[in-house]
Amino acid sequence: MSHPAIAIDGPAASGKSTVAKLIAERLGYTFINTGAMYRAITWYVLTQGIDPADTASVNQLLPSIPLSFGKDGSRSTVLYNGQVLNTELTTQEVNDHVSTIAAIPEVRSLLVERQREYNTREAVVMEGRDIGTVVFPDTPFKYFVTASEEVRAARRAAEGLTDSIAERDKKDSSRATAPLTQAADAKLVDTSDMTIEEVVDTIVADITQKLA
Ligand code: DC
């Protein structure tokens, strides 16, 4: 029997990570943060002194990248030589270059394959930009979580982060391969005026109803 895959997509700082984690906890599914996977490749490319815009060099590096994708309890992890990566993934430098790396088709196909692998073993709540459109196009559980640009910028600032989310969203939405876009059959959840609990309740109720 196949395991349920819950797809949570949306722009940066829409609240989708927080919401996806809580939905996973409620349902007892594994939370998979796909942004961390794109961030890890970006981090590694930068540590090698390679320009993220130099697609040929990035692609050359891909087969030998010493990164692996694992799990810690009920959450996905990214490991470099066996060590879990954390703060390395959210530096300003990684924020500034991750959209360039995420636009490379070869990077995307490599990661999409890894993402699907998780769901061959277990039920997942997967958060990203192309989960409902590309990774799991056939899942009936698709949610596009968004909020106004002002609300998202304020949330980012409250976390002490200053990356330019508008610019990142623009790049992520306009790339040729798997752009950030709402799947036609995804349920739109605008979180601008909702509490986290309300968002989680709304999505869990929809999933429960569909599972019944
Ligand atoms: O969710 P995040 O901010 O950590 O994602 C970092 C970047 O990775 C984001 O700007 C776009 C890219 N990304 C993507 O292209 N596809 C995904 N499924 C997840 C993230």
PDB file of C-alpha atoms and ligand atoms in Angstrom:
ATOM      1  CA  MET A   1       0.000   0.000   0.000  1.00  0.00           C
ATOM      2  CA  SER A   2       1.347   3.439  -0.807  1.00  0.00           C
ATOM      3  CA  HIS A   3       1.950   5.926   1.991  1.00  0.00           C
ATOM      4  CA  PRO A   4       0.217   9.327   2.029  1.00  0.00           C
ATOM      5  CA  ALA A   5       2.281  12.296   0.814  1.00  0.00           C
ATOM      6  CA  ILE A   6       1.174  15.723   2.012  1.00  0.00           C
ATOM      7  CA  ALA A   7       2.495  18.491  -0.249  1.00  0.00           C
ATOM      8  CA  ILE A   8       2.959  21.933   1.299  1.00  0.00           C
ATOM      9  CA  ASP A   9       4.198  24.553  -1.149  1.00  0.00           C
ATOM     10  CA  GLY A  10       4.475  28.314  -0.970  1.00  0.00           C
ATOM     11  CA  PRO A  11       6.786  31.309  -1.055  1.00  0.00           C
ATOM     12  CA  ALA A  12       9.532  32.112   1.464  1.00  0.00           C
ATOM     13  CA  ALA A  13       8.362  33.046   4.975  1.00  0.00           C
ATOM     14  CA  SER A  14       4.759  32.073   4.284  1.00  0.00           C
ATOM     15  CA  GLY A  15       4.785  30.020   7.481  1.00  0.00           C
ATOM     16  CA  LYS A  16       4.797  26.729   5.611  1.00  0.00           C
ATOM     17  CA  SER A  17       7.722  25.195   7.544  1.00  0.00           C
ATOM     18  CA  THR A  18       6.151  25.776  10.928  1.00  0.00           C
ATOM     19  CA  VAL A  19       2.817  24.562   9.686  1.00  0.00           C
ATOM     20  CA  ALA A  20       4.254  21.499   7.914  1.00  0.00           C
ATOM     21  CA  LYS A  21       6.160  20.456  11.055  1.00  0.00           C
ATOM     22  CA  LEU A  22       3.020  20.709  13.197  1.00  0.00           C
ATOM     23  CA  ILE A  23       0.889  18.830  10.680  1.00  0.00           C
ATOM     24  CA  ALA A  24       3.505  16.058  10.621  1.00  0.00           C
ATOM     25  CA  GLU A  25       3.438  15.885  14.424  1.00  0.00           C
ATOM     26  CA  ARG A  26      -0.347  15.701  14.534  1.00  0.00           C
ATOM     27  CA  LEU A  27      -0.521  12.945  11.952  1.00  0.00           C
ATOM     28  CA  GLY A  28       2.587  11.062  13.081  1.00  0.00           C
ATOM     29  CA  TYR A  29       4.170  11.476   9.632  1.00  0.00           C
ATOM     30  CA  THR A  30       7.766  12.424   8.812  1.00  0.00           C
ATOM     31  CA  PHE A  31       8.474  16.092   8.101  1.00  0.00           C
ATOM     32  CA  ILE A  32      10.693  16.660   5.072  1.00  0.00           C
ATOM     33  CA  ASN A  33      12.254  20.071   4.528  1.00  0.00           C
ATOM     34  CA  THR A  34      13.260  20.129   0.857  1.00  0.00           C
ATOM     35  CA  GLY A  35      14.599  23.698   1.038  1.00  0.00           C
ATOM     36  CA  ALA A  36      17.359  22.362   3.300  1.00  0.00           C
ATOM     37  CA  MET A  37      18.403  20.010   0.488  1.00  0.00           C
ATOM     38  CA  TYR A  38      18.793  22.888  -2.010  1.00  0.00           C
ATOM     39  CA  ARG A  39      20.545  24.909   0.687  1.00  0.00           C
ATOM     40  CA  ALA A  40      23.000  22.078   1.408  1.00  0.00           C
ATOM     41  CA  ILE A  41      24.054  21.853  -2.236  1.00  0.00           C
ATOM     42  CA  THR A  42      24.459  25.643  -2.297  1.00  0.00           C
ATOM     43  CA  TRP A  43      26.558  25.541   0.874  1.00  0.00           C
ATOM     44  CA  TYR A  44      28.776  22.799  -0.529  1.00  0.00           C
ATOM     45  CA  VAL A  45      29.257  24.574  -3.879  1.00  0.00           C
ATOM     46  CA  LEU A  46      30.306  27.733  -2.013  1.00  0.00           C
ATOM     47  CA  THR A  47      32.746  25.862   0.245  1.00  0.00           C
ATOM     48  CA  GLN A  48      34.413  24.521  -2.917  1.00  0.00           C
ATOM     49  CA  GLY A  49      34.942  28.069  -4.190  1.00  0.00           C
ATOM     50  CA  ILE A  50      32.665  27.455  -7.161  1.00  0.00           C
ATOM     51  CA  ASP A  51      30.486  30.242  -8.507  1.00  0.00           C
ATOM     52  CA  PRO A  52      26.837  29.056  -8.192  1.00  0.00           C
ATOM     53  CA  ALA A  53      26.148  30.702 -11.564  1.00  0.00           C
ATOM     54  CA  ASP A  54      28.754  28.469 -13.221  1.00  0.00           C
ATOM     55  CA  THR A  55      26.286  25.707 -14.051  1.00  0.00           C
ATOM     56  CA  ALA A  56      28.814  23.481 -15.817  1.00  0.00           C
ATOM     57  CA  SER A  57      31.106  23.396 -12.772  1.00  0.00           C
ATOM     58  CA  VAL A  58      28.188  22.809 -10.401  1.00  0.00           C
ATOM     59  CA  ASN A  59      26.999  19.906 -12.547  1.00  0.00           C
ATOM     60  CA  GLN A  60      30.469  18.441 -12.659  1.00  0.00           C
ATOM     61  CA  LEU A  61      30.541  18.439  -8.866  1.00  0.00           C
ATOM     62  CA  LEU A  62      27.125  16.776  -8.404  1.00  0.00           C
ATOM     63  CA  PRO A  63      28.067  13.071  -8.754  1.00  0.00           C
ATOM     64  CA  SER A  64      30.737  13.318  -6.049  1.00  0.00           C
ATOM     65  CA  ILE A  65      28.975  15.579  -3.554  1.00  0.00           C
ATOM     66  CA  PRO A  66      29.517  14.060  -0.076  1.00  0.00           C
ATOM     67  CA  LEU A  67      26.010  14.917   1.135  1.00  0.00           C
ATOM     68  CA  SER A  68      23.414  12.431   2.279  1.00  0.00           C
ATOM     69  CA  PHE A  69      19.788  12.833   3.210  1.00  0.00           C
ATOM     70  CA  GLY A  70      18.633  11.147   6.363  1.00  0.00           C
ATOM     71  CA  LYS A  71      16.258  11.368   9.295  1.00  0.00           C
ATOM     72  CA  ASP A  72      16.485  12.342  12.934  1.00  0.00           C
ATOM     73  CA  GLY A  73      13.398  11.053  14.702  1.00  0.00           C
ATOM     74  CA  SER A  74      10.505  12.289  12.604  1.00  0.00           C
ATOM     75  CA  ARG A  75      12.395  14.955  10.641  1.00  0.00           C
ATOM     76  CA  SER A  76      14.586  14.930   7.574  1.00  0.00           C
ATOM     77  CA  THR A  77      18.241  15.869   7.938  1.00  0.00           C
ATOM     78  CA  VAL A  78      21.081  16.674   5.575  1.00  0.00           C
ATOM     79  CA  LEU A  79      24.472  15.255   6.412  1.00  0.00           C
ATOM     80  CA  TYR A  80      27.934  16.192   5.239  1.00  0.00           C
ATOM     81  CA  ASN A  81      30.460  13.424   5.858  1.00  0.00           C
ATOM     82  CA  GLY A  82      28.102  12.019   8.469  1.00  0.00           C
ATOM     83  CA  GLN A  83      27.570  15.340  10.339  1.00  0.00           C
ATOM     84  CA  VAL A  84      24.128  16.954  10.407  1.00  0.00           C
ATOM     85  CA  LEU A  85      24.151  20.423   8.806  1.00  0.00           C
ATOM     86  CA  ASN A  86      22.243  23.164  10.628  1.00  0.00           C
ATOM     87  CA  THR A  87      23.355  26.780  10.897  1.00  0.00           C
ATOM     88  CA  GLU A  88      25.488  26.375   7.755  1.00  0.00           C
ATOM     89  CA  LEU A  89      22.271  26.226   5.757  1.00  0.00           C
ATOM     90  CA  THR A  90      20.801  29.588   6.738  1.00  0.00           C
ATOM     91  CA  THR A  91      23.735  31.950   6.308  1.00  0.00           C
ATOM     92  CA  GLN A  92      23.304  35.123   4.294  1.00  0.00           C
ATOM     93  CA  GLU A  93      25.598  33.717   1.628  1.00  0.00           C
ATOM     94  CA  VAL A  94      23.456  30.615   1.205  1.00  0.00           C
ATOM     95  CA  ASN A  95      20.276  32.742   1.182  1.00  0.00           C
ATOM     96  CA  ASP A  96      21.764  34.886  -1.558  1.00  0.00           C
ATOM     97  CA  HIS A  97      22.682  31.993  -3.863  1.00  0.00           C
ATOM     98  CA  VAL A  98      20.187  29.207  -3.228  1.00  0.00           C
ATOM     99  CA  SER A  99      17.755  30.360  -5.939  1.00  0.00           C
ATOM    100  CA  THR A 100      20.550  30.194  -8.522  1.00  0.00           C
ATOM    101  CA  ILE A 101      21.384  26.619  -7.532  1.00  0.00           C
ATOM    102  CA  ALA A 102      17.702  25.654  -7.361  1.00  0.00           C
ATOM    103  CA  ALA A 103      17.227  26.784 -10.964  1.00  0.00           C
ATOM    104  CA  ILE A 104      19.651  24.146 -12.301  1.00  0.00           C
ATOM    105  CA  PRO A 105      17.641  21.236 -13.815  1.00  0.00           C
ATOM    106  CA  GLU A 106      20.281  18.594 -12.911  1.00  0.00           C
ATOM    107  CA  VAL A 107      20.238  19.693  -9.262  1.00  0.00           C
ATOM    108  CA  ARG A 108      16.462  19.481  -9.229  1.00  0.00           C
ATOM    109  CA  SER A 109      16.229  16.022 -10.758  1.00  0.00           C
ATOM    110  CA  LEU A 110      18.800  14.670  -8.318  1.00  0.00           C
ATOM    111  CA  LEU A 111      16.914  16.057  -5.322  1.00  0.00           C
ATOM    112  CA  VAL A 112      13.427  15.170  -6.569  1.00  0.00           C
ATOM    113  CA  GLU A 113      14.544  11.546  -6.752  1.00  0.00           C
ATOM    114  CA  ARG A 114      15.809  11.654  -3.149  1.00  0.00           C
ATOM    115  CA  GLN A 115      12.581  13.335  -2.020  1.00  0.00           C
ATOM    116  CA  ARG A 116      10.413  10.639  -3.596  1.00  0.00           C
ATOM    117  CA  GLU A 117      12.544   7.965  -1.925  1.00  0.00           C
ATOM    118  CA  TYR A 118      11.397   9.104   1.516  1.00  0.00           C
ATOM    119  CA  ASN A 119       7.788   8.406   0.568  1.00  0.00           C
ATOM    120  CA  THR A 120       8.517   4.872  -0.621  1.00  0.00           C
ATOM    121  CA  ARG A 121       9.147   3.990   3.028  1.00  0.00           C
ATOM    122  CA  GLU A 122       6.747   6.171   4.987  1.00  0.00           C
ATOM    123  CA  ALA A 123       4.027   8.809   5.087  1.00  0.00           C
ATOM    124  CA  VAL A 124       5.469  12.297   4.703  1.00  0.00           C
ATOM    125  CA  VAL A 125       4.600  15.955   5.045  1.00  0.00           C
ATOM    126  CA  MET A 126       6.920  17.540   2.501  1.00  0.00           C
ATOM    127  CA  GLU A 127       7.491  21.243   2.292  1.00  0.00           C
ATOM    128  CA  GLY A 128       8.932  23.136  -0.693  1.00  0.00           C
ATOM    129  CA  ARG A 129       8.089  24.910  -3.939  1.00  0.00           C
ATOM    130  CA  ASP A 130       7.329  22.104  -6.410  1.00  0.00           C
ATOM    131  CA  ILE A 131       6.029  19.290  -4.215  1.00  0.00           C
ATOM    132  CA  GLY A 132       2.455  19.370  -5.529  1.00  0.00           C
ATOM    133  CA  THR A 133       3.453  20.159  -9.101  1.00  0.00           C
ATOM    134  CA  VAL A 134       6.511  17.922  -9.657  1.00  0.00           C
ATOM    135  CA  VAL A 135       7.482  15.678  -6.749  1.00  0.00           C
ATOM    136  CA  PHE A 136       4.016  14.236  -6.026  1.00  0.00           C
ATOM    137  CA  PRO A 137       1.737  15.405  -8.839  1.00  0.00           C
ATOM    138  CA  ASP A 138      -0.767  12.613  -8.098  1.00  0.00           C
ATOM    139  CA  THR A 139      -1.230  13.153  -4.384  1.00  0.00           C
ATOM    140  CA  PRO A 140      -4.707  14.339  -3.386  1.00  0.00           C
ATOM    141  CA  PHE A 141      -3.170  16.288  -0.477  1.00  0.00           C
ATOM    142  CA  LYS A 142      -1.848  19.559  -1.894  1.00  0.00           C
ATOM    143  CA  TYR A 143      -1.740  22.865  -0.036  1.00  0.00           C
ATOM    144  CA  PHE A 144      -0.391  26.190  -1.233  1.00  0.00           C
ATOM    145  CA  VAL A 145       0.387  28.241   1.860  1.00  0.00           C
ATOM    146  CA  THR A 146       0.909  31.936   1.357  1.00  0.00           C
ATOM    147  CA  ALA A 147       0.666  35.351   3.034  1.00  0.00           C
ATOM    148  CA  SER A 148       0.914  38.947   1.860  1.00  0.00           C
ATOM    149  CA  GLU A 149       4.408  40.233   1.113  1.00  0.00           C
ATOM    150  CA  GLU A 150       4.191  42.666   4.066  1.00  0.00           C
ATOM    151  CA  VAL A 151       3.236  39.917   6.506  1.00  0.00           C
ATOM    152  CA  ARG A 152       6.003  37.667   5.228  1.00  0.00           C
ATOM    153  CA  ALA A 153       8.652  40.395   5.491  1.00  0.00           C
ATOM    154  CA  ALA A 154       7.494  41.185   9.045  1.00  0.00           C
ATOM    155  CA  ARG A 155       7.685  37.498  10.028  1.00  0.00           C
ATOM    156  CA  ARG A 156      11.199  37.264   8.613  1.00  0.00           C
ATOM    157  CA  ALA A 157      12.285  40.398  10.488  1.00  0.00           C
ATOM    158  CA  ALA A 158      10.795  39.045  13.729  1.00  0.00           C
ATOM    159  CA  GLU A 159      13.091  36.039  13.316  1.00  0.00           C
ATOM    160  CA  GLY A 160      16.031  38.424  12.975  1.00  0.00           C
ATOM    161  CA  LEU A 161      16.539  37.508   9.312  1.00  0.00           C
ATOM    162  CA  THR A 162      17.068  40.073   6.608  1.00  0.00           C
ATOM    163  CA  ASP A 163      17.267  38.124   3.381  1.00  0.00           C
ATOM    164  CA  SER A 164      15.459  39.599   0.453  1.00  0.00           C
ATOM    165  CA  ILE A 165      12.510  37.256   0.199  1.00  0.00           C
ATOM    166  CA  ALA A 166      10.821  39.244  -2.575  1.00  0.00           C
ATOM    167  CA  GLU A 167      13.852  38.798  -4.789  1.00  0.00           C
ATOM    168  CA  ARG A 168      14.152  35.104  -3.963  1.00  0.00           C
ATOM    169  CA  ASP A 169      10.447  34.536  -4.645  1.00  0.00           C
ATOM    170  CA  LYS A 170      10.769  36.315  -7.981  1.00  0.00           C
ATOM    171  CA  LYS A 171      13.688  34.093  -9.008  1.00  0.00           C
ATOM    172  CA  ASP A 172      11.966  30.940  -7.741  1.00  0.00           C
ATOM    173  CA  SER A 173       8.745  31.818  -9.586  1.00  0.00           C
ATOM    174  CA  SER A 174      10.332  32.763 -12.889  1.00  0.00           C
ATOM    175  CA  ARG A 175      12.796  29.917 -13.403  1.00  0.00           C
ATOM    176  CA  ALA A 176      12.222  27.573 -16.350  1.00  0.00           C
ATOM    177  CA  THR A 177      12.321  24.281 -14.414  1.00  0.00           C
ATOM    178  CA  ALA A 178       9.669  23.594 -11.767  1.00  0.00           C
ATOM    179  CA  PRO A 179       8.914  27.226 -10.859  1.00  0.00           C
ATOM    180  CA  LEU A 180       7.126  28.096  -7.643  1.00  0.00           C
ATOM    181  CA  THR A 181       3.494  27.940  -8.665  1.00  0.00           C
ATOM    182  CA  GLN A 182       0.247  26.765  -7.184  1.00  0.00           C
ATOM    183  CA  ALA A 183      -0.831  23.379  -8.548  1.00  0.00           C
ATOM    184  CA  ALA A 184      -4.246  23.627 -10.201  1.00  0.00           C
ATOM    185  CA  ASP A 185      -5.654  21.134  -7.698  1.00  0.00           C
ATOM    186  CA  ALA A 186      -3.971  22.585  -4.586  1.00  0.00           C
ATOM    187  CA  LYS A 187      -6.000  24.167  -1.809  1.00  0.00           C
ATOM    188  CA  LEU A 188      -4.943  27.795  -1.285  1.00  0.00           C
ATOM    189  CA  VAL A 189      -4.384  28.780   2.357  1.00  0.00           C
ATOM    190  CA  ASP A 190      -3.731  32.505   2.906  1.00  0.00           C
ATOM    191  CA  THR A 191      -2.230  32.753   6.387  1.00  0.00           C
ATOM    192  CA  SER A 192      -2.026  36.591   6.549  1.00  0.00           C
ATOM    193  CA  ASP A 193      -4.824  36.838   9.090  1.00  0.00           C
ATOM    194  CA  MET A 194      -4.717  33.344  10.578  1.00  0.00           C
ATOM    195  CA  THR A 195      -2.955  31.944  13.616  1.00  0.00           C
ATOM    196  CA  ILE A 196      -0.645  28.986  13.128  1.00  0.00           C
ATOM    197  CA  GLU A 197      -3.136  26.810  14.963  1.00  0.00           C
ATOM    198  CA  GLU A 198      -5.945  27.854  12.623  1.00  0.00           C
ATOM    199  CA  VAL A 199      -3.828  27.018   9.594  1.00  0.00           C
ATOM    200  CA  VAL A 200      -2.864  23.607  10.994  1.00  0.00           C
ATOM    201  CA  ASP A 201      -6.480  22.849  11.961  1.00  0.00           C
ATOM    202  CA  THR A 202      -7.721  23.789   8.487  1.00  0.00           C
ATOM    203  CA  ILE A 203      -5.223  21.586   6.678  1.00  0.00           C
ATOM    204  CA  VAL A 204      -5.459  18.619   9.073  1.00  0.00           C
ATOM    205  CA  ALA A 205      -9.275  18.712   8.799  1.00  0.00           C
ATOM    206  CA  ASP A 206      -9.028  18.587   5.014  1.00  0.00           C
ATOM    207  CA  ILE A 207      -6.538  15.686   5.104  1.00  0.00           C
ATOM    208  CA  THR A 208      -8.624  13.747   7.624  1.00  0.00           C
ATOM    209  CA  GLN A 209     -11.719  14.191   5.518  1.00  0.00           C
ATOM    210  CA  LYS A 210      -9.930  12.995   2.385  1.00  0.00           C
ATOM    211  CA  LEU A 211      -8.438   9.994   4.201  1.00  0.00           C
ATOM    212  CA  ALA A 212     -11.832   8.899   5.536  1.00  0.00           C
TER     213      ALA A 212
HETATM  214  O1   DC B   1      12.168  26.832   1.914  1.00  0.00           O
HETATM  215  P1   DC B   1      13.530  27.516   1.860  1.00  0.00           P
HETATM  216  O2   DC B   1      13.463  29.015   1.969  1.00  0.00           O
HETATM  217  O3   DC B   1      14.506  26.927   2.811  1.00  0.00           O
HETATM  218  O4   DC B   1      14.090  27.191   0.385  1.00  0.00           O
HETATM  219  C1   DC B   1      15.326  27.665  -0.049  1.00  0.00           C
HETATM  220  C2   DC B   1      15.340  27.815  -1.557  1.00  0.00           C
HETATM  221  O5   DC B   1      15.331  26.534  -2.168  1.00  0.00           O
HETATM  222  C3   DC B   1      14.168  28.584  -2.147  1.00  0.00           C
HETATM  223  O6   DC B   1      14.506  29.942  -2.368  1.00  0.00           O
HETATM  224  C4   DC B   1      13.875  27.877  -3.440  1.00  0.00           C
HETATM  225  C5   DC B   1      14.518  26.545  -3.333  1.00  0.00           C
HETATM  226  N1   DC B   1      13.568  25.432  -3.253  1.00  0.00           N
HETATM  227  C6   DC B   1      13.108  24.931  -4.429  1.00  0.00           C
HETATM  228  O7   DC B   1      13.413  25.455  -5.485  1.00  0.00           O
HETATM  229  N2   DC B   1      12.301  23.839  -4.421  1.00  0.00           N
HETATM  230  C7   DC B   1      11.939  23.265  -3.264  1.00  0.00           C
HETATM  231  N3   DC B   1      11.156  22.186  -3.299  1.00  0.00           N
HETATM  232  C8   DC B   1      12.385  23.801  -2.045  1.00  0.00           C
HETATM  233  C9   DC B   1      13.192  24.901  -2.064  1.00  0.00           C
END
